[in-house]
Coordinates of C-alpha atoms (C1' of nucleotides) in Angstrom, one line a residue:
Chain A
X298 CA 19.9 17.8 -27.0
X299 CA 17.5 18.1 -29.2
X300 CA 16.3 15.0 -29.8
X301 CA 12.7 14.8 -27.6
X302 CA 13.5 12.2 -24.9
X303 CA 15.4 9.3 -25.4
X304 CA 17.0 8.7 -22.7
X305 CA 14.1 6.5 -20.5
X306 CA 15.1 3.2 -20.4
X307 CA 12.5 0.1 -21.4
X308 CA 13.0 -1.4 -18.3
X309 CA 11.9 1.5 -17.0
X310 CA 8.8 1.7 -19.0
X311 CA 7.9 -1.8 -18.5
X312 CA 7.9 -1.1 -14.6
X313 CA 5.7 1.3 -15.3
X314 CA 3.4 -0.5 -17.8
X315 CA 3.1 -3.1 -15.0
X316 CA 2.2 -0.6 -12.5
X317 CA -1.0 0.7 -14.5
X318 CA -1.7 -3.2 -16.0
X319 CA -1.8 -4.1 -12.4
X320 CA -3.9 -0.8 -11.2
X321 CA -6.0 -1.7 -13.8
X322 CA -7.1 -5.0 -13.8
X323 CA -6.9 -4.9 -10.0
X324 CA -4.7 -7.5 -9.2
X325 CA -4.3 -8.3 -5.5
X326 CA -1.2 -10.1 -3.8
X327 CA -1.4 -13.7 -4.8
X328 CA -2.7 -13.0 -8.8
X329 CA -0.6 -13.9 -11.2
X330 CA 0.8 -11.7 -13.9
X331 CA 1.4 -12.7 -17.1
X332 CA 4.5 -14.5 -18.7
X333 CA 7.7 -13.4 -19.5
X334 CA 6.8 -14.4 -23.3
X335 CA 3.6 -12.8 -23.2
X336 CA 4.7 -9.2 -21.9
X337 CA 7.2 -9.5 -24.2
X338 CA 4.9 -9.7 -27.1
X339 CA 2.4 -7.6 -26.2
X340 CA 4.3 -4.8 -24.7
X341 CA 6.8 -5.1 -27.8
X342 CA 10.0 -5.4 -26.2
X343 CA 12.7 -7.9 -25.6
X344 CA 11.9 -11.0 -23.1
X345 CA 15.7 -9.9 -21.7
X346 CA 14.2 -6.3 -20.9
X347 CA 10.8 -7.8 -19.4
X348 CA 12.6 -9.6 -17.2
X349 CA 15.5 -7.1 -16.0
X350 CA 12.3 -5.5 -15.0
X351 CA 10.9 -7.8 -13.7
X352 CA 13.8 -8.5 -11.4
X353 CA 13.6 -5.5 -10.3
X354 CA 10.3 -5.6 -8.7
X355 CA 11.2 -9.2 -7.0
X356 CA 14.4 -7.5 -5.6
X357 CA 11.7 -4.7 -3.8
X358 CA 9.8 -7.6 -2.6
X359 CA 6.6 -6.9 -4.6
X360 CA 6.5 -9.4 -6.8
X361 CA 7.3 -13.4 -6.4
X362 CA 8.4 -15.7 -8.8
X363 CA 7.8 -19.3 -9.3
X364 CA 9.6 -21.6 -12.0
X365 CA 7.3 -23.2 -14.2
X366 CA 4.1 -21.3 -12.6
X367 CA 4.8 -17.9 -13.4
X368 CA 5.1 -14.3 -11.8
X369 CA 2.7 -13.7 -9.2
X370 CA 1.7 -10.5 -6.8
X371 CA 3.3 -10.6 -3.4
X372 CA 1.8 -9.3 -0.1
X373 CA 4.8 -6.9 0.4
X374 CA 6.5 -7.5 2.9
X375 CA 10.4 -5.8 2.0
X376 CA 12.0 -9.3 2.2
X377 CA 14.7 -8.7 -0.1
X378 CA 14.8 -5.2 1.1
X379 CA 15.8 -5.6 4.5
X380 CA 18.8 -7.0 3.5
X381 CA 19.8 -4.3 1.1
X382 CA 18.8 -1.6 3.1
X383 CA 20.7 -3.4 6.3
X384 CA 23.6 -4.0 4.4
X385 CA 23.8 -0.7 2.0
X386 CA 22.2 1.9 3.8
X387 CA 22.5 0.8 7.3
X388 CA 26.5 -0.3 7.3
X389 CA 27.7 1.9 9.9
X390 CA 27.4 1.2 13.6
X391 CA 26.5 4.3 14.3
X392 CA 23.4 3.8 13.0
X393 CA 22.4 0.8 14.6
X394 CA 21.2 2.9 17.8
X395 CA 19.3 4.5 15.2
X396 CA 17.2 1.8 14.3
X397 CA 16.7 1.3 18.0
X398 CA 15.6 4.6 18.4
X399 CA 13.1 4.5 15.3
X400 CA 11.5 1.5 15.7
X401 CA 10.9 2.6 19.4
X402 CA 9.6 5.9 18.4
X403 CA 7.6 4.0 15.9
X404 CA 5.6 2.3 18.3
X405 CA 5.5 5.1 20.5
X406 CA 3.5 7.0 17.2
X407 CA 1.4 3.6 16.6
X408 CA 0.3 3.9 20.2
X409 CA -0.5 7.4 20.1
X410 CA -2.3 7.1 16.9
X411 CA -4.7 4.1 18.0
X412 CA -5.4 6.1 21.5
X413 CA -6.4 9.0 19.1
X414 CA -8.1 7.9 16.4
X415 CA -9.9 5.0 18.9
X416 CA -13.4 5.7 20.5
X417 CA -14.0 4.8 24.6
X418 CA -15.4 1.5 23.8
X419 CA -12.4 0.6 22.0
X420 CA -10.2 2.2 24.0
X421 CA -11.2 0.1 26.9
X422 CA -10.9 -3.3 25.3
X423 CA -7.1 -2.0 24.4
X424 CA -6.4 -1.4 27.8
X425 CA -7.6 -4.8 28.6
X426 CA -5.6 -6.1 25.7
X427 CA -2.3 -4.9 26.5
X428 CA -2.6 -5.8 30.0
X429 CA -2.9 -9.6 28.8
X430 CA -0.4 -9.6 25.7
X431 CA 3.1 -10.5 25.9
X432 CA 4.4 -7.2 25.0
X433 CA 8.2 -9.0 24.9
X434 CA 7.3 -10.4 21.7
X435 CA 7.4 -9.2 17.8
X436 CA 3.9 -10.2 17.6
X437 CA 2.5 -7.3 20.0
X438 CA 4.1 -4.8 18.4
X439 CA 3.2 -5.8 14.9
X440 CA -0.4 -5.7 16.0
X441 CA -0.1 -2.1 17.7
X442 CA 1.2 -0.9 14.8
X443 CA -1.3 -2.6 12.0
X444 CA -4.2 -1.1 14.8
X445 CA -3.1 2.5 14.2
X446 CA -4.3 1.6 10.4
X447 CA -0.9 3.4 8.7
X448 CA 0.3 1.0 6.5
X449 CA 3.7 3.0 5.8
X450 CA 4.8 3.0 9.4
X451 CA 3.6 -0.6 9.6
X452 CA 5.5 -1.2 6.5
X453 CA 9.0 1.0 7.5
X454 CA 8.5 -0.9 10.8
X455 CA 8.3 -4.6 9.9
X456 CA 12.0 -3.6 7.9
X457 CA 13.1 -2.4 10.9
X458 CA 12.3 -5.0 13.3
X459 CA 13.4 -7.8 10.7
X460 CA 16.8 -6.0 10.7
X461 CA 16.7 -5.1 14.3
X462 CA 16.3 -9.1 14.8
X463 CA 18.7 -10.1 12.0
X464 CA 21.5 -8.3 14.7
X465 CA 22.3 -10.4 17.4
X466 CA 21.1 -7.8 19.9
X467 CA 19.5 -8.4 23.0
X468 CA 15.9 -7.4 23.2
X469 CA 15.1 -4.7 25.0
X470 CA 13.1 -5.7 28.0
X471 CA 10.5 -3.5 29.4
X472 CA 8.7 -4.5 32.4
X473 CA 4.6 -4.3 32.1
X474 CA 4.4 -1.8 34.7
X475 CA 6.3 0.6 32.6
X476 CA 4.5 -0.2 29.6
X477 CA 0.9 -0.3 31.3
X478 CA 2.1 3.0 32.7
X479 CA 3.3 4.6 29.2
X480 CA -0.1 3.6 27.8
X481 CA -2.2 4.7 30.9
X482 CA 0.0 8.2 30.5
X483 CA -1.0 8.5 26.7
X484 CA -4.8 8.3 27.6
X485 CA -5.0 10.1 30.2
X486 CA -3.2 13.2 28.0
X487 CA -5.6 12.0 25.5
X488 CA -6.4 16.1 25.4
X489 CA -3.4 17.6 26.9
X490 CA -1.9 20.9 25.0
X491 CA 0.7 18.6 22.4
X492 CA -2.4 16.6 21.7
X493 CA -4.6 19.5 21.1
X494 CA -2.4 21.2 18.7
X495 CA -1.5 18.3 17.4
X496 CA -4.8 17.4 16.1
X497 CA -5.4 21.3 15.0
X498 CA -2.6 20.7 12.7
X499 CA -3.9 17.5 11.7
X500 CA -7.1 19.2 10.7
X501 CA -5.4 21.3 8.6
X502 CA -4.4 18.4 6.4
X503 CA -7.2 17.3 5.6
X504 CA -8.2 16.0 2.0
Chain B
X289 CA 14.1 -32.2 -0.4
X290 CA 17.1 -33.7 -0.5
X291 CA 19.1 -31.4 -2.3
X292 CA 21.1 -28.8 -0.8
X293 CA 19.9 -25.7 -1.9
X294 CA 19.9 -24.8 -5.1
X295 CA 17.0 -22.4 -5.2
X296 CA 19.4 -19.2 -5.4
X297 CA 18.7 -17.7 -8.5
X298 CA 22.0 -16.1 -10.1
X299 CA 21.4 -12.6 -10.0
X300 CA 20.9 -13.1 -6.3
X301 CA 24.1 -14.3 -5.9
X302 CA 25.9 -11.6 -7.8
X303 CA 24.0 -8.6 -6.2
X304 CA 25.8 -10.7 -3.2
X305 CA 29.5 -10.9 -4.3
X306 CA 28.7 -7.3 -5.3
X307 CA 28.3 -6.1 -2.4
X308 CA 30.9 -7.9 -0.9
X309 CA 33.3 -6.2 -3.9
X310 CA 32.1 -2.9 -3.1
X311 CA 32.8 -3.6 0.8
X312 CA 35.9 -5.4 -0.1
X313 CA 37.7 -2.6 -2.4
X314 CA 35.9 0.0 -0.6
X315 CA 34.1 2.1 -3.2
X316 CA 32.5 5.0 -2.1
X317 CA 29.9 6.9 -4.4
X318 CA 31.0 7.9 -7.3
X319 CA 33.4 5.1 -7.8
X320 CA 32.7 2.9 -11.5
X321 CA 32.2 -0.6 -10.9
X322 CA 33.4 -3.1 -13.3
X323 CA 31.6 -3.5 -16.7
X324 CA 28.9 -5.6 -17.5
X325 CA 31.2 -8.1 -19.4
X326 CA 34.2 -8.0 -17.0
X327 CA 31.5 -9.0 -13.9
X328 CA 30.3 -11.8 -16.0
X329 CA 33.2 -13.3 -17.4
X330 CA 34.9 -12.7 -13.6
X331 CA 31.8 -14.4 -12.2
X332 CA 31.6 -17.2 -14.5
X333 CA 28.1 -16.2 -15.5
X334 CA 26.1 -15.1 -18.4
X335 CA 26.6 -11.2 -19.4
X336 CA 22.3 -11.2 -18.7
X337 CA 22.3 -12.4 -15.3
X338 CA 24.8 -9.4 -14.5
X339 CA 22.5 -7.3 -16.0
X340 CA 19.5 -8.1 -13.9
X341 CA 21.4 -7.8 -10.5
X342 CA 22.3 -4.7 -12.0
X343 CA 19.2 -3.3 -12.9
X344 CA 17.8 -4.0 -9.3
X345 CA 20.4 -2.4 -7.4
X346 CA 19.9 0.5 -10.5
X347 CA 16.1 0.7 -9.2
X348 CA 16.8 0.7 -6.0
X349 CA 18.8 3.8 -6.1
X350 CA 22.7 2.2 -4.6
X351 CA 24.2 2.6 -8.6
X352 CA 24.0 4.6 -11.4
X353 CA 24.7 3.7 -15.5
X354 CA 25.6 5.8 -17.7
X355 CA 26.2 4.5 -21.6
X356 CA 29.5 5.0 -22.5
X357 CA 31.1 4.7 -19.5
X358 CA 30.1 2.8 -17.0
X359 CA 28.4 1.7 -13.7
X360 CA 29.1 4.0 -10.9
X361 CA 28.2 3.9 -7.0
X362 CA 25.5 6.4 -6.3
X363 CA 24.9 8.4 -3.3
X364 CA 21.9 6.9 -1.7
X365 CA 19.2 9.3 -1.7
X366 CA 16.6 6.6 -3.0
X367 CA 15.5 8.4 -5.8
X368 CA 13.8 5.8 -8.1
X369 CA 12.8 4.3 -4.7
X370 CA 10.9 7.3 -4.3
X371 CA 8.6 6.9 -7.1
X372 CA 8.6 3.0 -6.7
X373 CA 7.0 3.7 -3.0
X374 CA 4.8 5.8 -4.4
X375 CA 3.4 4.0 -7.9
X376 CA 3.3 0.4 -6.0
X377 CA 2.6 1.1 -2.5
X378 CA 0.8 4.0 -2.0
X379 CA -1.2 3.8 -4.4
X380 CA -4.1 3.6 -2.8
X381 CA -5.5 7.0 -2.3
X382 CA -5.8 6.1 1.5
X383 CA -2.8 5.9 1.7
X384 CA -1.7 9.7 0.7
X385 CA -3.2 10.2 4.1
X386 CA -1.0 8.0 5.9
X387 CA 2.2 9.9 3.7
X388 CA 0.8 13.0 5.4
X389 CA 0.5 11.3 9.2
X390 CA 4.1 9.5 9.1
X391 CA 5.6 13.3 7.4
X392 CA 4.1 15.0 10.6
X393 CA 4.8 12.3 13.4
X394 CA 8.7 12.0 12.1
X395 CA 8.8 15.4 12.2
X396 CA 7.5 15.7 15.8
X397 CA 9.5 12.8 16.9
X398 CA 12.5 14.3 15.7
X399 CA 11.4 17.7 17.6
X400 CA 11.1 15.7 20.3
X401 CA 14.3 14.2 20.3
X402 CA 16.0 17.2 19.6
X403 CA 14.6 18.7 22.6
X404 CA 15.2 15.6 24.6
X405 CA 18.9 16.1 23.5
X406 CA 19.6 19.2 23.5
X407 CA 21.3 21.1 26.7
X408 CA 19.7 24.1 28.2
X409 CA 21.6 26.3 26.7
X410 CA 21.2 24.7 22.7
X411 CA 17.7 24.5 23.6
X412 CA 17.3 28.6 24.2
X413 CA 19.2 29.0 20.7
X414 CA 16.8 26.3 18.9
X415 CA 14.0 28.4 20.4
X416 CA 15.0 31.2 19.0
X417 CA 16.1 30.2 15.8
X418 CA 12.3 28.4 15.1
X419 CA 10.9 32.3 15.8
X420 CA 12.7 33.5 13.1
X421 CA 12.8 30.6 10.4
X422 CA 10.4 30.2 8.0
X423 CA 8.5 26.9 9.2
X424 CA 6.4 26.5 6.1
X425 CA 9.9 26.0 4.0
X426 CA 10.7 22.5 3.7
X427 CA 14.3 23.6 4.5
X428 CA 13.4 24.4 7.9
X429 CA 12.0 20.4 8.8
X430 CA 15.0 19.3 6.9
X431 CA 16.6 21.0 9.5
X432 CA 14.5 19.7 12.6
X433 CA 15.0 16.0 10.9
X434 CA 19.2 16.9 10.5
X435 CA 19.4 18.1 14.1
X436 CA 17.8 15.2 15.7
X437 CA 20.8 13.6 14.7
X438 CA 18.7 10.0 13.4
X439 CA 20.3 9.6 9.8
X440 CA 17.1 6.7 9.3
X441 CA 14.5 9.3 10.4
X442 CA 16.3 12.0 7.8
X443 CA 16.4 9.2 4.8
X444 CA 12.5 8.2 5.2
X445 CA 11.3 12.1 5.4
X446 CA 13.3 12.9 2.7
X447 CA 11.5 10.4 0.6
X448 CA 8.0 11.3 1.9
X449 CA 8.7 14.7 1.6
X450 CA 9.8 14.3 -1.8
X451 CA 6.4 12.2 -2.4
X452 CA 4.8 14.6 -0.9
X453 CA 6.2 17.5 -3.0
X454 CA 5.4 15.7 -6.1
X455 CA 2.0 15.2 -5.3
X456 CA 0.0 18.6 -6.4
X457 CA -1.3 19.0 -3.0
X458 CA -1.8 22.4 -1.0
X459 CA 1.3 22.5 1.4
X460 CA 0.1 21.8 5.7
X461 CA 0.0 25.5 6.3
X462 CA 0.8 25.8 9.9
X463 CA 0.7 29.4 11.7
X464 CA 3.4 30.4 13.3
X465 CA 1.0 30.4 16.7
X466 CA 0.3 27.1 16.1
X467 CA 4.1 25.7 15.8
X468 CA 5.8 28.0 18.8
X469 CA 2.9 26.9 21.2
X470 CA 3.7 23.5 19.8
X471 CA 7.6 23.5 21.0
X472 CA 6.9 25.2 24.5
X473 CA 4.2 22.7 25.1
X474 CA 6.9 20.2 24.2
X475 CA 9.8 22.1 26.1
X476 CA 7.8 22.3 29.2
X477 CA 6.9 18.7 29.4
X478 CA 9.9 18.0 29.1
X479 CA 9.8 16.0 32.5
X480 CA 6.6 15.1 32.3
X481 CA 5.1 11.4 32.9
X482 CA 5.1 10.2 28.8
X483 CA 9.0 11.8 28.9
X484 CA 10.0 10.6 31.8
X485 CA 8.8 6.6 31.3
X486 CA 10.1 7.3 27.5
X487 CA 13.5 7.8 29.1
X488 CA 13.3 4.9 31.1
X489 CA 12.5 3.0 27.9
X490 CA 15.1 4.3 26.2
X491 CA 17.6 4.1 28.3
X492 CA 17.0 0.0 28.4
X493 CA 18.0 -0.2 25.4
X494 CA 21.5 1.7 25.4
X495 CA 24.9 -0.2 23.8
Chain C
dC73 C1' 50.6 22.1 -31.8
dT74 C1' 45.7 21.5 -32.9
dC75 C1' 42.0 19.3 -35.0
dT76 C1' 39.7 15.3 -37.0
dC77 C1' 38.4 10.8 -37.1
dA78 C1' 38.6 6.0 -36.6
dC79 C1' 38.7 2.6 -32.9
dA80 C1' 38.1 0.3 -28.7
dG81 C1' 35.2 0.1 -24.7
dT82 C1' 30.7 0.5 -22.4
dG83 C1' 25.8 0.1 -21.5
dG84 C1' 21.1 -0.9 -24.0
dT85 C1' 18.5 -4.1 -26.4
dC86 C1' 17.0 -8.0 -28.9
dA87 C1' 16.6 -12.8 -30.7
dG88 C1' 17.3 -17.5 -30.2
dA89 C1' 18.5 -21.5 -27.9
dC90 C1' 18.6 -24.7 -24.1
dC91 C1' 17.6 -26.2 -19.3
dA92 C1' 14.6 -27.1 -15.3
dG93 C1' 10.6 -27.1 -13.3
dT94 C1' 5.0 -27.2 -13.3
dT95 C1' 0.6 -27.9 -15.2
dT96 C1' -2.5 -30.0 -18.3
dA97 C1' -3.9 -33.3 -21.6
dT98 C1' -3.3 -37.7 -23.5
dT99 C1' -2.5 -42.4 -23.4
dT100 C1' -1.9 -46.6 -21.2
dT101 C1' -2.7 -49.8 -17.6
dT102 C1' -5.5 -51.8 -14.1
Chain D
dA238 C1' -14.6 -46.8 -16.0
dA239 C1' -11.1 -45.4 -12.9
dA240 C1' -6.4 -44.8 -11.9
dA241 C1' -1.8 -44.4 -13.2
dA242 C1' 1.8 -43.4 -16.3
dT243 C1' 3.3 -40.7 -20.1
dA244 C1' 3.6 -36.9 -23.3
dA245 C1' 2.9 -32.3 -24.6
dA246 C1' 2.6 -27.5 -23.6
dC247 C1' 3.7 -24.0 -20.8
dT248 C1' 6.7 -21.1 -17.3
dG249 C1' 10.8 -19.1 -15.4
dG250 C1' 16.3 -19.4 -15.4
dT251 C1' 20.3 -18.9 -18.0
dC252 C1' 23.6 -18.3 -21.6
dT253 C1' 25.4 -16.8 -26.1
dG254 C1' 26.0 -13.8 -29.8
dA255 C1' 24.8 -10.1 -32.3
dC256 C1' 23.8 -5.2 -33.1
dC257 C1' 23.1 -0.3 -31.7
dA258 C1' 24.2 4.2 -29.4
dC259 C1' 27.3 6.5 -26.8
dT260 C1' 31.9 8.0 -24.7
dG261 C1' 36.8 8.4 -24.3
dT262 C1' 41.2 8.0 -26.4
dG263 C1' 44.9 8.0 -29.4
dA264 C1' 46.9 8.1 -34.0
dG265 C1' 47.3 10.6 -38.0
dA266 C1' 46.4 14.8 -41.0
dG267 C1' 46.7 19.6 -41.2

DNA sequence: CTCTCACAGTGGTCAGACCAGTTTATTTTT
DNA sequence: AAAAATAAACTGGTCTGACCACTGTGAGAG
């Protein structure tokens, strides 16, 4: 009890070292980190620890290893992840229509947020955009949510669909009309009472 | 090339048959998993590659160790996930804004989809019971988030309200003008265009 | 019966060894 | 001199054995 505060374990500290060494010397996806040996040494711990760490992190899909080259930054992309979370979190049936209803709702969000945060210009080459896409496909999807620039629901929703896809569900088909209709709908309310609120509060937030 | 496959890295494997144990014999949280050196000499692998499987599924939140004692299934509330999400993704200060955006779109999808679910009747007593709550308590969104009834929308605020909580930031003071006019907006378009091609959507996609 | 204490079991950590790949430098061959 | 083959120096992947710190238990002392 009295002792001060034992009880962190290294592997924990190295996760964390590697968090600040990678804050601070910048390191983007694809850089590589240094070597098992090396963190070892300089970090003054066991190679064993370094690399139960080290696991760790590859498990979460944030870093990549190569044998022989070394430990390297990964564009994260929850590989790993989806699997664990599909097969931990997500084992009950109920909660496949969950998934469903997230992702869905996702997208609904991603939509509202590009028709908000866009100006007219833009707004009217989206239009055009989504009449043209093939809003069946993964691909559309992926790029409505990366244009409402929020990397966490981009992030929660690439696990999502990846697991959505890993099922051997249907996919839910939606015709264009009803999709160029939701969209139209969503501009036209561009200022309707939810949205006006909804941005009051938003203001609120601010930093 | 010609080999089969023999890029599987150990510890992949046994966070594998682990799961397949823990589905096999049924542990539920709580439950202590075999030791370190009864997995390893079960497995017909080294005591160290148990460890590093370990140590993932430790970071990721699904186990818990204690020294002494043992390894024992955790009740998935993705603690250390929490602070991982937070050191390694968001931790770019733009991104503390898109922590904010996700918190408050979850928590108005899952408004949404408790009015969308709720009968008239549940609806009148949910009305009333957001007059007399105390909005700006995180207990009350818990709430919201628990009675949409979307265990994957409750998981992911959790964590980003926990984030969000241990960030030293001013809590989103709403008034209570703000939030009531809110739900009736929401209430009363309840049948309007965006709810009405929603359902449509939605209702592609049933089981 | 109660208390004490040694012992077995468990996770935590480290060091060293060896294997299997990759990269780089060196040597040999052309 | 250029190209190819070889050797050395790394890097991650894995295993083993050892030791420490901690917990639970059971045998023996009181």
């Amino acid at each position: 009890m009295n002792s001060p505060q034992n009880n962190t374990k290294v592997y924990i500290g190295i996760v964390k070292q590697l968090r600040s060494m990678i804050e601070h010397d910048g390191l983007k996806p694809g850089d590589r980190l240094p070597s098992e040996r090396e963190l070892s040494e300089r970090l003054g711990v066991g190679r064993s620890s370094v690399r139960e760490a080290l696991r760790a992190l590859e498990l979460l899909g944030l870093i990549e290893t190569r044998r022989g080259e070394g430990t390297f930054m990964r564009d994260f992309r929850g590989h790993q992840l989806v699997q664990l979370l599909s097969t931990f979190i997500l084992q009950d049936k109920k909660s496949i229509r969950d998934v469903k209803e997230t992702k869905f709702l996702i997208e609904l969000d991603c939509l509202w947020l590009i028709i908000q945060k866009a100006g007219e210009d833009r707004l009217l080459r989206f239009r055009k955009w989504t009449l043209e896409a093939d809003y069946t496909d993964d691909d559309f999807f992926l790029e409505i949510v990366t244009l409402a620039e929020n990397h966490l629901f981009l992030r929660i929703w690439i696990i999502l669909k990846d697991y959505y896809n890993s099922l051997d569900l249907e996919k839910m088909m939606i015709t264009k009309q009803q999709y160029a209709e939701l969209i139209d709908t969503l501009i036209s309310r561009k200022d309707s009472e939810v949205i006006r609120v909804y941005k009051e509060l938003r203001n609120l937030s601010k930093d």
